[in-house]
Structure formats: C-alpha cells, structure tokens
XYZ file of C-alpha atoms in Angstrom:
447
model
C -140.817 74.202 -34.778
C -139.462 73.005 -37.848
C -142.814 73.061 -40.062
C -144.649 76.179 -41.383
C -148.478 76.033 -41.902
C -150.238 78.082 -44.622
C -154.211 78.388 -45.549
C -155.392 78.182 -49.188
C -158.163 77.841 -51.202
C -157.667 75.429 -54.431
C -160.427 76.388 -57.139
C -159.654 73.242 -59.125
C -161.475 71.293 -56.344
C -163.304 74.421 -54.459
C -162.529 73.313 -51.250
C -160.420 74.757 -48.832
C -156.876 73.184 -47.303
C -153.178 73.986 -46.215
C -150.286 72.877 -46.725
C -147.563 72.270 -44.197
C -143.387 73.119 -45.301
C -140.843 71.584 -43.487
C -138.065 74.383 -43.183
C -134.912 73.323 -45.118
C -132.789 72.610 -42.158
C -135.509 69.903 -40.719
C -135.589 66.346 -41.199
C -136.685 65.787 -45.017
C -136.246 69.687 -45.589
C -137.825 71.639 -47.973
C -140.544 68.950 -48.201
C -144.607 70.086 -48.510
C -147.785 68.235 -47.675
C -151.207 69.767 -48.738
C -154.101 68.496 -46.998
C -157.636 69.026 -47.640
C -160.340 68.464 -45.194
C -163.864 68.021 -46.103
C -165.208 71.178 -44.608
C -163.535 75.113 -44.164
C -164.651 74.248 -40.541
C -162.588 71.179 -39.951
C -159.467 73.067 -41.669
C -159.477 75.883 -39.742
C -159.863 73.153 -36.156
C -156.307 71.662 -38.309
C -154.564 74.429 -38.375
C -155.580 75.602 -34.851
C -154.276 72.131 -32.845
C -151.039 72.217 -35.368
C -150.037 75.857 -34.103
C -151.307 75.282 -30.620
C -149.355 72.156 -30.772
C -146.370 73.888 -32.556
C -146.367 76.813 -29.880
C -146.293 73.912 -27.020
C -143.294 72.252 -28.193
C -141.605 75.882 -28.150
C -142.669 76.075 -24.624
C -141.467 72.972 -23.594
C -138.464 73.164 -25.328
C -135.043 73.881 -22.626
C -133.218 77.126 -23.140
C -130.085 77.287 -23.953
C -128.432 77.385 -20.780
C -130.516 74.661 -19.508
C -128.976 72.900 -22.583
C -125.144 73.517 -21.551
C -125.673 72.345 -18.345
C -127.136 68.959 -19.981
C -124.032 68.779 -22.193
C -121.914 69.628 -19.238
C -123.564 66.697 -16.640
C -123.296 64.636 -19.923
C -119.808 64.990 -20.194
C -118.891 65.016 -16.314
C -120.779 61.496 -16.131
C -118.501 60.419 -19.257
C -115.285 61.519 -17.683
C -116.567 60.320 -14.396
C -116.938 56.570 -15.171
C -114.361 56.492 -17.546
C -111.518 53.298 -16.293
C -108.550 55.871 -15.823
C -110.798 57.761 -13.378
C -112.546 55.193 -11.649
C -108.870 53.265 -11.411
C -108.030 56.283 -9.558
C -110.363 56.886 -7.567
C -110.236 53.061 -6.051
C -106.074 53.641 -5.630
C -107.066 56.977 -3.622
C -109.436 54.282 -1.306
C -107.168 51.959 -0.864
C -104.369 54.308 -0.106
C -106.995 55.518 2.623
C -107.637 51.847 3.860
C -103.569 52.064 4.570
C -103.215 55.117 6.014
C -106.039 54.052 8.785
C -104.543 50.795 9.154
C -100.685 52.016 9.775
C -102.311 54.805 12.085
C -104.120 52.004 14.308
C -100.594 50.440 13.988
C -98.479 52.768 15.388
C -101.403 54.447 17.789
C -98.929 57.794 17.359
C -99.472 60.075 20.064
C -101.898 63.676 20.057
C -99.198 66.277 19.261
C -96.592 63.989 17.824
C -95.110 64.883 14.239
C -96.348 61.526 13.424
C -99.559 61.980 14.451
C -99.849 65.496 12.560
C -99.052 63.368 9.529
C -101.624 61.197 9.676
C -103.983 64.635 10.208
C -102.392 65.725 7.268
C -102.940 62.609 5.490
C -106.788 62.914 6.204
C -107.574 66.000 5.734
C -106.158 65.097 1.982
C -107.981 62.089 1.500
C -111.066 64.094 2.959
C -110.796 67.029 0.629
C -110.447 64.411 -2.493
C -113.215 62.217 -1.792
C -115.569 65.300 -1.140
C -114.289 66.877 -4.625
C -115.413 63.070 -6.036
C -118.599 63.561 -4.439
C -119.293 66.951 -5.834
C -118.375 65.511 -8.854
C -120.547 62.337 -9.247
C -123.419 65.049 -8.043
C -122.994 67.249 -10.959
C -122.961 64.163 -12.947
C -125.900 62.307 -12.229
C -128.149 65.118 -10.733
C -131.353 64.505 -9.188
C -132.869 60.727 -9.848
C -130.071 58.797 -11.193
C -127.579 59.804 -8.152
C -130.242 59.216 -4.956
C -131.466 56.158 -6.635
C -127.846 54.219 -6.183
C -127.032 52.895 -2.612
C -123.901 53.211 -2.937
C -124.169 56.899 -3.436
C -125.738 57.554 -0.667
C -123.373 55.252 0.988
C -120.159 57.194 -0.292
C -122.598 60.848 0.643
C -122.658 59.597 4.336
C -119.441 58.545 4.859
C -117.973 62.075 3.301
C -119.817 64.029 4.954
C -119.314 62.477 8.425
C -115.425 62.484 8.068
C -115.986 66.312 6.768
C -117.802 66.902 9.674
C -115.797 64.802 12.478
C -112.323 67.009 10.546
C -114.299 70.353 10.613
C -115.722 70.139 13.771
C -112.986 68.988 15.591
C -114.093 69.911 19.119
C -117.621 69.558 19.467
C -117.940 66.417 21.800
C -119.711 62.871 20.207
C -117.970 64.129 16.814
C -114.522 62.570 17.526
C -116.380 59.414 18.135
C -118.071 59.269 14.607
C -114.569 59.646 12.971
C -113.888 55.517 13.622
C -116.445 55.362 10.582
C -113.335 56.642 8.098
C -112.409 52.812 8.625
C -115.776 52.011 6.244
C -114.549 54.191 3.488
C -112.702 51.088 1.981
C -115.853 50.145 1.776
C -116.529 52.566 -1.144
C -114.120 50.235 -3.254
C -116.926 47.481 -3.689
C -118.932 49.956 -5.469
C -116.250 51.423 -7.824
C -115.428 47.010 -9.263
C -118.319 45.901 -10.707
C -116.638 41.893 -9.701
C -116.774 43.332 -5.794
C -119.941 45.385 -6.195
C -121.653 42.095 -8.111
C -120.989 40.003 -4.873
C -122.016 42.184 -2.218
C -125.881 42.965 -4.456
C -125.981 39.138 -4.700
C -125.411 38.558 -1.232
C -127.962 41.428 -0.553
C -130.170 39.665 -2.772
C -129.998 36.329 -0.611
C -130.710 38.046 2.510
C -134.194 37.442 3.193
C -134.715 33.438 1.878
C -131.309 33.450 4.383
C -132.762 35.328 7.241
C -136.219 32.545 6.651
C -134.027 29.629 7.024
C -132.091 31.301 9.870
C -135.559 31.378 11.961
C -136.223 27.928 11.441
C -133.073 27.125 12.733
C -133.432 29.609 15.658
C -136.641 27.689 16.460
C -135.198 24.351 16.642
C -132.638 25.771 18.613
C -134.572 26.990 21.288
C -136.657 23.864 21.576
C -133.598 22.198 22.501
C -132.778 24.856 24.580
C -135.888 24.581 26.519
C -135.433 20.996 26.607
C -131.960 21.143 28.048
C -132.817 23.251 31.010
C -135.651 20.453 32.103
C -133.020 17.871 31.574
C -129.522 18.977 32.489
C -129.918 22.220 34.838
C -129.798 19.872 38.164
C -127.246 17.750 37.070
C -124.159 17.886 39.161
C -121.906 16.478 36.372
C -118.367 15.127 37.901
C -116.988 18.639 38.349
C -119.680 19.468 40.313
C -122.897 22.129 39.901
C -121.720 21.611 35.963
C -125.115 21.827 34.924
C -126.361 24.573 36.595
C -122.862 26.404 34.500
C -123.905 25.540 31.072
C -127.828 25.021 31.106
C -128.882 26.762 34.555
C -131.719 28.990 31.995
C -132.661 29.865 28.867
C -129.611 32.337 27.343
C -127.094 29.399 29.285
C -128.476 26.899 27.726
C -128.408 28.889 24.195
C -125.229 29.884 24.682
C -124.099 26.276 25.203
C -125.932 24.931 22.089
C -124.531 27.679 19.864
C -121.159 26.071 21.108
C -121.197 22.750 20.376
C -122.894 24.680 16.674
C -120.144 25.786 16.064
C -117.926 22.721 17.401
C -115.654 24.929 19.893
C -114.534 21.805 22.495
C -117.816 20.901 22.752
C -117.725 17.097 22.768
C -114.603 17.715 25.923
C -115.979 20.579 27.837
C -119.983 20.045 27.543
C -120.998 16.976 26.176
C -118.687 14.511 27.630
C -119.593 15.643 31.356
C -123.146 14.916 31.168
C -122.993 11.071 29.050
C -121.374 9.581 32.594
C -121.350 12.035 34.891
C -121.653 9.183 38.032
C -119.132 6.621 35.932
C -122.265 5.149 33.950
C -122.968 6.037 29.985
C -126.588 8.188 30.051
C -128.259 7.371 27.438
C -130.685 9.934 27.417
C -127.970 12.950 27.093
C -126.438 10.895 24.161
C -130.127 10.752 22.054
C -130.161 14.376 23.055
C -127.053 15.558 21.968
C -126.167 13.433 19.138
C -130.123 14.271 17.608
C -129.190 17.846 17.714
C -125.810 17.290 16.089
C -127.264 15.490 13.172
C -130.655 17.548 12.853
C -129.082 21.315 13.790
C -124.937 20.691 12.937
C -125.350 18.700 9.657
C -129.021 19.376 8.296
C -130.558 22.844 9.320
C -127.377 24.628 9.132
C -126.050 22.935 5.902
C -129.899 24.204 5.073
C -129.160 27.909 5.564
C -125.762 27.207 3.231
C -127.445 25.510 0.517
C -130.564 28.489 0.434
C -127.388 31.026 0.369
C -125.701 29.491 -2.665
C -128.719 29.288 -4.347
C -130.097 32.982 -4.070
C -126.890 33.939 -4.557
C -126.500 31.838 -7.851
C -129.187 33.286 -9.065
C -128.482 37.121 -8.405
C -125.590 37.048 -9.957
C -126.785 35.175 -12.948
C -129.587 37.978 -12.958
C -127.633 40.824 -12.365
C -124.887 39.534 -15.383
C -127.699 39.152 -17.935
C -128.646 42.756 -16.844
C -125.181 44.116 -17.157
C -124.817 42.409 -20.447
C -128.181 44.193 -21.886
C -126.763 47.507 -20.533
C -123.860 46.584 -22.652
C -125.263 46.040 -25.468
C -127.492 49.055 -25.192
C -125.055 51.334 -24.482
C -123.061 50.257 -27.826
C -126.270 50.211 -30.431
C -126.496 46.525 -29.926
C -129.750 44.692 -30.066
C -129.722 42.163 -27.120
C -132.142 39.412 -28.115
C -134.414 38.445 -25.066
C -137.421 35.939 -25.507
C -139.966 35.313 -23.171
C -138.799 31.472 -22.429
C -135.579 32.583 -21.505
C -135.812 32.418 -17.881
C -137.041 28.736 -18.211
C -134.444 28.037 -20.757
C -131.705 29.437 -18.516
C -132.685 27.543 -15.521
C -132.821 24.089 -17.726
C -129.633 24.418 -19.389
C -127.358 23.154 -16.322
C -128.228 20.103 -16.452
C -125.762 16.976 -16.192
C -126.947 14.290 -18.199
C -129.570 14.036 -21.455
C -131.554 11.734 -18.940
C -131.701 14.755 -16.764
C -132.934 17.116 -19.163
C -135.484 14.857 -20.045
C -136.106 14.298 -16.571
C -136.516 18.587 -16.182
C -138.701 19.092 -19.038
C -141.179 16.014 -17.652
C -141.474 17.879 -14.581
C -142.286 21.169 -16.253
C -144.906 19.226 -18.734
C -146.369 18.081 -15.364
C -146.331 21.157 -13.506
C -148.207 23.226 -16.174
C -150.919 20.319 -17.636
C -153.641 20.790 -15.051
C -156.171 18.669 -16.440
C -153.807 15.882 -16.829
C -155.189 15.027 -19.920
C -151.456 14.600 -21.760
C -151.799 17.484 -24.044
C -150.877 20.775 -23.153
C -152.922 23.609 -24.480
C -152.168 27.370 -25.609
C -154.436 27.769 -22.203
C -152.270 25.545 -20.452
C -149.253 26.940 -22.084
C -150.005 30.827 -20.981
C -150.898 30.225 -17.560
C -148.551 27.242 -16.366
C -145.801 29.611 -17.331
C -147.312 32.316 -15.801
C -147.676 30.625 -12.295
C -144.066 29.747 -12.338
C -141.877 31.278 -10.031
C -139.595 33.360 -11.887
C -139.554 37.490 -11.543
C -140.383 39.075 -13.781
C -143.605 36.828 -14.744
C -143.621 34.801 -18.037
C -146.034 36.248 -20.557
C -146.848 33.485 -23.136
C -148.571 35.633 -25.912
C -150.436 33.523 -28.469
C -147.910 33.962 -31.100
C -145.225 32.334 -28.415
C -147.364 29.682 -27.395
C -147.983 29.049 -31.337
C -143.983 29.363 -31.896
C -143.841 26.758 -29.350
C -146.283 24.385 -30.338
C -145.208 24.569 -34.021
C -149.242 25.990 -34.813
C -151.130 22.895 -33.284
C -153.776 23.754 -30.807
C -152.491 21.289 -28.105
C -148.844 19.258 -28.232
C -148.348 16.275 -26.223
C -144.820 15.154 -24.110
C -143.252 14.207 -27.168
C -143.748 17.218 -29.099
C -143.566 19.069 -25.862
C -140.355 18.105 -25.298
C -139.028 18.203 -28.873
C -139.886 21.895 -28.916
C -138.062 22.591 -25.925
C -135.362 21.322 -26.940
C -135.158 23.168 -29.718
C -135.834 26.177 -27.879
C -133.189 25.373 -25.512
C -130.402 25.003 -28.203
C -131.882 28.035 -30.113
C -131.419 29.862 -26.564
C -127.724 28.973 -25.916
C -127.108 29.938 -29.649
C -128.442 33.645 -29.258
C -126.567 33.776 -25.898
C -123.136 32.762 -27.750
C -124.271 35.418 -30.633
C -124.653 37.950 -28.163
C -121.852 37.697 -25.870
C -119.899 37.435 -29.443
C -121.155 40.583 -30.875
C -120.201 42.720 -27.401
C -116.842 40.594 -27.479
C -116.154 42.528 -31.295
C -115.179 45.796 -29.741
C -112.576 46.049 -27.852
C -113.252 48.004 -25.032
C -116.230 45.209 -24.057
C -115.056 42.381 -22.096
C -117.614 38.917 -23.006
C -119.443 38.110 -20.449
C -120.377 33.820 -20.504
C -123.861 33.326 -19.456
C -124.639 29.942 -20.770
C-alpha cells in the first residue's frame, strides 16, 4: 500500500517496463525502481501479481477499530503487569487469606453482625478479584490468557465464589464456597520466586511419581511377606499379630509406620523380636532389611530424584526468564548450541573432576572407540544425549569445536571444552551484566 506501479514503454531500449514509486510517507519515500522484463508478456504477469499482491495486503490489513482495540489490550496488559498493580493485587489475596482464616477463627454465628461482616468482606473481595479477571481477559485475549494455568486456575476459583455468593440458596453451592480458602493460592502465580517453585516442583512430578512405584513395590513385597510371617503370631500382648499384619492394607499400614518412624521400634517391632522371652532372629533380618533397603535407600531415592528434577527446572525455567528479559528490553541473549552441556559441566568441585566429566562425555559419544572423535561422532553423540531440547551440532559447530581438524583426540577434545566452558561462563556473566545496566532488571546468576 505504500508503492504505486506505472507501465511504460522506453524507446531508447524498445522494450517495455514499469517502474514502481514508493509514496513519500513510506519507508525510503519518494524512491523509484524501473524494471524491465524481457518480454511485454512477462511485464504485464509483473504488474498483475504486484497489484493482486498490493490489493491483498489491503484486505488483510485490520480496520481501524480492530486497531484501537489492539492498542487498548496492549495497554491493559502493560498496566496489568506493571509491579504497583501486581503488588496490589497479591495484598488484596492475602488480605483474603486473613479474612478466611479469622472467620474459621471465630466460627461467628448465621445472623450475627459479625458474621454479616465477614459477608460483607466477601462479597468485596469477590467483586475485586472478578474485576481482575475481566481485566487480565481484556488483556491477553484469546491464546495468550487460556494457555497459562494459572489463569484458568484464578477463572475457576472466581467464578465458583461468584457463583457459591450469587446463588446463595441453591443446595451443593454452599458446599463449593470452602474452595475461597484456595484463592491464596492465586499469590504463587502473581511472585515469579513462589510461582518458579511450584512449576519446578510440577516439573519433578513424574521422575517422582517413577521412583514412588518402585518404592510402592518393595513395599508390598514386604507386606506380603509379613502376613505369611507375623499374622499368627500371638506376640506377648496377645493376638498382636493378627492387629498389625492380620492382611494386606494391616500389614501396609504397619510398614508405612515404622516408614515414617512413628513408635515403631516400641509398639511394632519390639513385640515380635521376643515375643516368648527369646530374641527371633528371623523378625530382626526382616525388619532391620526393610529399614535399611526402604527407610534409608529407596526413600532417600525418591528425595535425591526430587532435588534433582527440581534443580534442573528451575535452572531451565531461569535461563528462560532471563531470555524473556533480554528480549523484552532489545537485548540480544547469546545462546550456543553446547550450552546445555556446558551448563551441566560447570558445577564441578575439583579440576580432577572436570577432567573426570569431560572423559566420560569423550567416552559416551566415541562409538568406535578408536580415540578420535569425528564431526560424525561429534553430531550424533550430542544428539543422543539426554538434554531437551536436542543438541544440533551443525558442521560449522562441530568445526568451531574441533578447531577445523576432521577428527580431535582426548587431548584436544578436552582442551576445546575447556575453552568452551570458560567462553560459556563469560557470555553468561556478559549477559546477566547487560540486563543488570537498567535499572528496573534485577541480574539473575546462572553460572
């Protein structure tokens, strides 16, 4: 829409062209181009796709309403996560959280001034968060808001406590207004500290959940096992056995006990190693083996699988942050295709450990064990490794990398990533420097 196309016929070359004018208020205005296919044919087919292509852009073009609404959403979603507002908003939550919890406090009775107050004090809160809601819609209209989980989380809530207020006598409602107590739970999406721990935790659900069942499996072998060996025994109270391990959910019940070390060693355990006055040697093996391999192995197991996924979510999720950062503010966040690798080598303790990490790797990705590591090599051992998303070596990296030989052995190998490595926590510095020069940008240390 900003160019004008006009035939012509230049008899100083008898052929035929156009020329195309940008209009002065374009980009480069006032500016001409003539162009002169070989054949009147092949002009004319120029001209056609340039109007036909000119006319489309018209049509696709948004009107001018549709174009103060964009301006509007743009500066509702500007206002909306600016700090004053969102510092609001979380004191309105928390306010909320306080309200509920001096209500189940006082438990003020139906008709009592004090209980009108807290009525009061909801339908408020109510009426605000569903004017936030309405809000954040406007803002972030269609994808953006129905994409975030904790949008839908805050549309849920809101509208149940709506409903529960509006609706005040239809029977079940009354019931779904306990969920008001989950609306401080809209706080760990409004701090991004709060709202990084619960998506990390998220994040470490399912390696978590895998451990869990290996645990539950072990479990239940040894419940199994203590039914067959301890549901006759009389113990020196009497039918004791028959109490804790008489079946299957006893006996689980009793296992998840001594777990999670509630009097177990005086109240289960100690009845059945002498039960007649003599030690039993058999209940001792059995207990103390499911101490060591469930109490201090497998569950120590599930901890260890939780701090790690949850290590590495939040690492994730900060790197993320900090590229939205520097997006956001016309900064050019540096990312090379290494970088996982780099960022996963760079805690280590000791030189001798590094070394250590980088033999490994060298290992892990020369297939033919031949000592010498390949662009081949290079571009699929890195691919195979278990990072998301997948490391692409493209031949320029893997030539980067190898300093333009076809094949590097350990030595060079590991020369070059150490290089890469301090080049890495260089950039990482430069870049959490560069956000850290304005001042509204807090640095965020990744290395």
């Amino acid at each position: 829409s900003v160019v004008t196309v006009s035939a012509f016929v230049d008899s100083s070359v008898l052929n035929c062209g156009f020329e195309i004018r940008i209009k002065s208020d374009g980009l480069s205005g006032g500016t001409s181009y003539q162009i002169f296919p070989p054949t009147q044919e092949e002009c004319r087919s120029w001209i056609v796709q340039i109007e036909a292509a000119q006319a489309a852009k018209r049509a696709s073009m948004p009107t001018k309403r549709h174009q103060q609404l964009t301006l509007a959403q743009a500066s509702a979603s500007r206002w909306y996560k600016s700090d004053p507002i969102q510092f609001l908003i979380a004191v309105l939550i928390t306010g909320n959280f306080i309200a509920n919890a001096s209500q189940a406090e006082s438990r003020p009775k139906d008709g009592t001034p004090e209980m009108d107050m807290y009525n009061n004090l909801d339908d408020m809160f109510s009426a605000l968060f569903a004017t936030e809601l309405v809000w954040n819609m406007f803002a972030h209209w269609f994808y953006p808001f129905v994409t975030d989980g904790w949008n839908i989380f805050d549309l849920c809530v809101v509208t149940i406590s709506v409903l529960s207020r509006t609706f005040d006598g239809v029977p079940g409602l009354n019931t779904l207004r306990l969920l008001r107590a989950f609306r401080v739970l809209r706080l760990f999406g409004r701090l991004a500290s709060l709202r990084r721990i619960i998506n990390a935790l998220t994040a470490s659900i399912k390696p978590v959940l895998n451990a869990l069942l290996i645990m539950l499996l072990v479990v239940s072998i040894y419940s199994i096992l203590a039914v067959e060996f301890f549901a006759d025994k009389p113990g020196s109270n009497g039918g004791i056995g028959d109490y804790y391990f008489g079946s299957f959910s006893r006996s689980m019940f009793s296992l998840f006990q001594v777990i999670s070390g509630d009097s177990w060693a005086s109240a289960i355990v100690r009845e059945f190693f002498m039960s007649d006055g003599t030690l039993d040697y058999g209940a001792v093996c059995f207990f103390v083996s499911f101490i060591v391999i469930v109490g201090w192995t497998l569950l120590q197991v599930v901890v260890a699988v939780l701090l790690d996924n949850f290590t590495t979510a939040s690492n994730k999720e900060k790197i993320e942050q900090h590229a939205s950062l520097a997006d956001m503010h016309g900064k050019e966040y540096e990312h090379y295709a290494l970088d996982p690798v780099l960022a996963s080598m760079s805690h280590f303790d000791t030189d001798a450990d590094l070394s250590k990490r980088i033999l490994t790797l060298f290992e892990i990705i020369d297939t033919d064990e031949n000592g010498k590591l390949s662009h081949k090599e290079l571009h699929s051992g890195f691919y195979k490794l278990n990072f998301e998303p997948r490391i692409e070596m493209t031949p320029r990296d893997c030539a980067l990398l190898t300093g333009g030989k076809e094949a590097v052995s350990f030595e060079e190998f590991e020369l070059a990533v150490r290089r890469e490595l301090k080049l890495y926590a260089q950039r990482q510095m430069a870049n959490a420097m560069e956000l850290d020069s304005d001042s509204d940008i807090a640095p965020i240390p990744i290395v």
